[in-house]
Amino acid sequence: MRKTFVLAALAAALTCGAASAQQINVKIGVLTDMSSLYKDATGPGSVMAAKMAAEDFMKTHPNFKVEVVSGDHQNKPDVGVQIANQWIDVEHVDMIADVPNSGVALAITQVAAQKNKVFMASGPAASDLTGPKCNGNMVHWTYDTWMLANATGKAVVKNGGDTWFFLTSDYAFGHALERDTAAVVEANGGKVLGKVRHPINTSDFSSFLLQAQASKAKIIGLANAGGDTINAIKQGAEFGIGSGSQKFAGLLVFASDVNALGLKTAQGLSLTETFYWDMNDATRAWTKRWQAALKTPDKWPVMNQAGVYAGTLHYLKAVAALKSAADGKAVVAEMKKEPTDDPLFGKGTVRVDGRVLHPAYLFEVKKPEESKYPGDFYKLKATIPADQAFRPLKDGNCPLVSG
Amino acid sequence: MVDIFGIPSAALFGQLLIGLINGSFYALLSLGLAVIFGMLNIINFTHGAQYMLGALSAFLLLKYSGLGYWSALIVAPVLVGIVGVIIERMFLQWLYKLDHLYGLLLTFGLALIIEGVSRNYLGSAGLPYALPDSLRGGQNLGFMFLPNYRVWVIVASLTVCLGTWFVIERTRLGANLRAATENPMLVRAFGINVPRMITLTYGFGVALAAFAGVMAAPIYNVSPNMGSELIIVVFAVVVIGGMGSILGAIVTGFGLGIVEGLTKVFFPEASNTVIFVIMAIVLLISPAGLFGRRA
Amino acid sequence: MERVVEPSAKVMPLRRHSEWITFGVMVVVLLIAPFFIYPLFLMQALCFALFACAFNLLIGYVGLLSFGHALYFGWASYIAAQAAKVWGLPPELAILTGTAAAATLGVVAGSLAIRRQGIYFAMITLALAQMMYFVALRAKFTGGEDGIQGVPRGHLLGLVDLRSDMAMYLLVLAIFLAGILFIHRIIHSPFGEVLKAIRENEPRAISLGYKTERYKLAAFVLSATLAGAAGSTKALVVQIASLTDVNWPMSGEVVLMTLVGGLGTIFGPVVGSFVILVMQYKLAFLGEWVLVIQGVIFVACVLLFRRGIIGEIANWLRIRL
């Protein structure tokens, strides 16, 4: 009788002790594109990346319970805002990750600020997110239009591509990309010989490619994305672009697009990404895990998906330091205090305006005969160090930056 | 060189040629739709998805059985045509007596299913399919570089279009078909198996869509979305030409290619929208399209 | 032209008031709903329900299939957003301005489209919608693919702060109910009887002396106006107006909602829109299986449940809904 009493008291004491180690619950919502053009560059791959980050973090922090939910914004700002609000108000989500599609991202960053939660933007490209639209609840990972324009533009001009012709998507994103890249090209001694604007979701580019050929520019800059880029490159191959005197420079190309094109068609294409699965042993190991978890051995992770992993890890570290995820602003401030360090992007920092600085890489797509195994797409042409890859702080017009 | 509206004439001829070639592709794609509507009175919204299935089959044939482009041109339309026959027997045959609306809604639903399933298993970025080696390269015509593949496109499209028109308008088989749609009872009384003709006609229309899909695979991105991007344009072509008129679809297809080509030179941002402007104008002037029969 | 909707069975005298009873039930349900269901979702659903009802007015009661109805919904939402955000109008005026814009567009588009029948009518509406989509894409004020964001909800009549979800919900509910009552009034009026006559047999209506073109145009403009009211309200609810609202998949969605709910019934589009929206949000975890499921529903509705949910119920109970 007494023994049971002692045992019970002991048990009670132990459980009290464990409870005082304070269980921290965090809920992460991956708001992504599951059904249209960004699905392969984000989608289920992003959700898996977040889950992997949660798993890895919980291994080293047993008092954390991290739950990952996902939603499809279908590239519609309305749907994105609806899901985000419902997640925050009803399901107590603390952090929203990914959000490819800048229009949706701009709306979500407002929601995060209004409701004081965190927006970990690893998907969108708009450099305005760390510019006029910046706020204290958002961190912008992976890439933005300024970085793409600068990295690809400068590096290609330095490599000899000094005359450009632009094939631009006729909407704000395409215009911004063209404008930024043209500025960089000219600032580095190159010349823009001409441009043509095409509607989004154009199937046939032959007419535009003829115009590009007629200009005799060495580089045809593709200021577009997704299916438009793929179609332009595919049809360019018919016209001999890429294997002759003219080459393409892809201003927003993901490894998933290169996979879709095949090396025969995409060879010689220059592009910038901040992550490549085959970079080093750490990225290779992570990629194997990712492929196994998704059961897709013939798909490779792309920088957006890697960004979800890295960003989520860094976020969780900040939450651990504060012991709570409740105050979004505080968590973001903590994220800006600590440098970032993860197996995928290496070392970096989060700046005052929310911009994450990490190195960027200029790649060129290999010829089919240079590729030794499936997934061997790129050769590294140049590395741009973190402090030069992104727009200088003073040029951003971010209200958070004083002066 | 003479300048026309500020564009050197050499460049303009190049653009017109490209426009003509694109027009032949539009004509090929619209042909199946026109045949199906003309013969069956069904507005086949699944046409885009069936075109996509043709391209997809070409990819799968290459990947899993090593059959290249030339074999795919024959095998893929047959395979997808069989799918079409199944669709007709399972779904469409119940709708012939109803308003056009239902056929349209049903085929729209089928298109969603086909695209959704394909997207789930194959992703949305696209699948690689390269130009066949025998058609690589091109000719330098002086005013432009003309890829060999594009020459093949216009030759094949013209052949298939004119062949189909000939069969339907000038042969006995075609005559039977046209009679069957006007008065099935009477034609059956002559001992002709009308339901089977209708099924096979639908299958043929679908096979035409798939054929266009295989033709597109080497040059357009092979993705589950490829059909839905083109279906609206194809519809517009058929409507402008006059629903049910084979010749109308062919002529309008070519016409649209040329108009679009010119728009791409002078006002490129509007090149996706110009077809709708033309459609509105044509419909307001001529009630049933250019060559159509009044409903 | 063949009849689009099959008539419901003979109305039994005791069930004459079925429509009012159902209306009462609906009001009660909608009044208590926000305590159980997330109000932001309910508000969006009500806007789409009104949009679907407006569309149904044209297809269910006049027999005209419009492929470009997103034109009125979307442009009204843009104008209302512009009015609230840039011109600083109070919410009630912003909504009225958006609705008026939709009515104007309806007059212009309608007078062009009405001249044709059947599929050609549908294609003209599509062509006009696509042209206006192009305008929306290029016009500076629409913000391109980012849309107009951060639309303020403002203070209703200068008194009620609409930032509260409950207050906004009551406003949306009021607009929705007013819309439904208005449609009910139209359908059960002499004007509505002429519309139904035109749907059944237009040549006969003409031979009876009715200027059918004018009736059709009036119905078209009414439908466009109500769609505009839905769009303007939605802009204030979600505080965004974007290209998705004027794009043709939006036109396609409203067809789906009406079909699933029941063409030619008053409550059909309401039920249909709720069903479709619930599906999109609750099944969002299924990724693009949602599209496949939508396709399956389309096919099933056309083959088996042609009357839609409400239509089948009405037919089974032999009442009018």
Short mmCIF file of C-alpha atoms in Angstrom, two decimals, chain A residues 34-35 39 70-72 74-79 81-83 85-86 89-90 102-104 106-107 110 115 170-173 200, chain C residues 38 40-42 44 48 133-134 137-138 145-146 149 165 234 238-242 244-245 253 280-282 284-285 287-288 291:
data_model
loop_
_atom_site.label_atom_id
_atom_site.label_comp_id
_atom_site.label_asym_id
_atom_site.label_seq_id
_atom_site.Cartn_x
_atom_site.Cartn_y
_atom_site.Cartn_z
CA MET A 34 -0.68 22.38 -56.36
CA SER A 35 -2.41 22.47 -59.69
CA LYS A 39 3.44 22.88 -59.12
CA SER A 70 -0.88 22.65 -46.72
CA GLY A 71 -3.17 24.50 -49.08
CA ASP A 72 -3.47 25.30 -52.78
CA GLN A 74 -4.44 28.12 -57.27
CA ASN A 75 -2.61 31.34 -58.20
CA LYS A 76 -5.62 33.37 -57.05
CA PRO A 77 -5.07 36.15 -54.50
CA ASP A 78 -8.65 35.72 -53.18
CA VAL A 79 -8.18 32.04 -52.45
CA VAL A 81 -6.08 35.36 -48.58
CA GLN A 82 -9.06 33.25 -47.63
CA ILE A 83 -6.94 30.24 -46.75
CA ASN A 85 -7.05 34.10 -42.80
CA GLN A 86 -8.82 30.86 -42.01
CA ASP A 89 -8.03 32.67 -37.14
CA VAL A 90 -9.42 29.16 -36.92
CA SER A 102 4.03 37.45 -56.38
CA GLY A 103 0.45 38.74 -56.55
CA VAL A 104 -0.65 36.31 -53.89
CA LEU A 106 1.88 40.66 -51.71
CA ALA A 107 -1.57 39.97 -50.28
CA GLN A 110 -0.37 42.18 -45.52
CA LYS A 115 -2.55 39.39 -37.66
CA ASP A 170 3.59 41.25 -71.14
CA TYR A 171 2.81 41.69 -67.47
CA ALA A 172 4.32 43.46 -64.48
CA PHE A 173 6.67 40.63 -63.55
CA ILE A 200 1.36 35.27 -71.20
CA TYR C 38 -15.81 30.99 -40.47
CA LEU C 40 -15.01 35.24 -44.17
CA PHE C 41 -15.76 32.00 -45.99
CA LEU C 42 -19.51 32.51 -45.63
CA GLN C 44 -17.36 34.81 -50.11
CA PHE C 48 -20.66 33.74 -55.39
CA TYR C 133 -9.88 40.67 -69.95
CA PHE C 134 -7.21 42.03 -72.24
CA LEU C 137 -4.58 43.16 -68.15
CA ARG C 138 -3.20 46.31 -69.72
CA GLU C 145 -1.57 40.39 -62.14
CA ASP C 146 -1.16 41.81 -58.64
CA GLN C 149 -4.95 45.10 -53.00
CA ASP C 165 -16.32 40.46 -39.76
CA LYS C 234 -16.79 40.60 -52.98
CA VAL C 238 -11.79 39.98 -49.55
CA GLN C 239 -10.32 43.46 -50.02
CA ILE C 240 -8.77 42.43 -53.33
CA ALA C 241 -9.83 42.76 -56.98
CA SER C 242 -7.74 40.69 -59.36
CA THR C 244 -8.96 35.90 -61.72
CA ASP C 245 -12.31 37.66 -61.38
CA GLU C 253 -17.15 28.06 -62.46
CA GLN C 280 -12.51 23.74 -53.12
CA TYR C 281 -11.52 24.65 -49.58
CA LYS C 282 -12.12 21.48 -47.64
CA ALA C 284 -7.73 21.58 -50.91
CA PHE C 285 -5.40 19.02 -49.37
CA GLY C 287 -4.26 18.97 -54.60
CA GLU C 288 -5.47 18.64 -58.10
CA LEU C 291 -10.24 19.38 -60.45
#
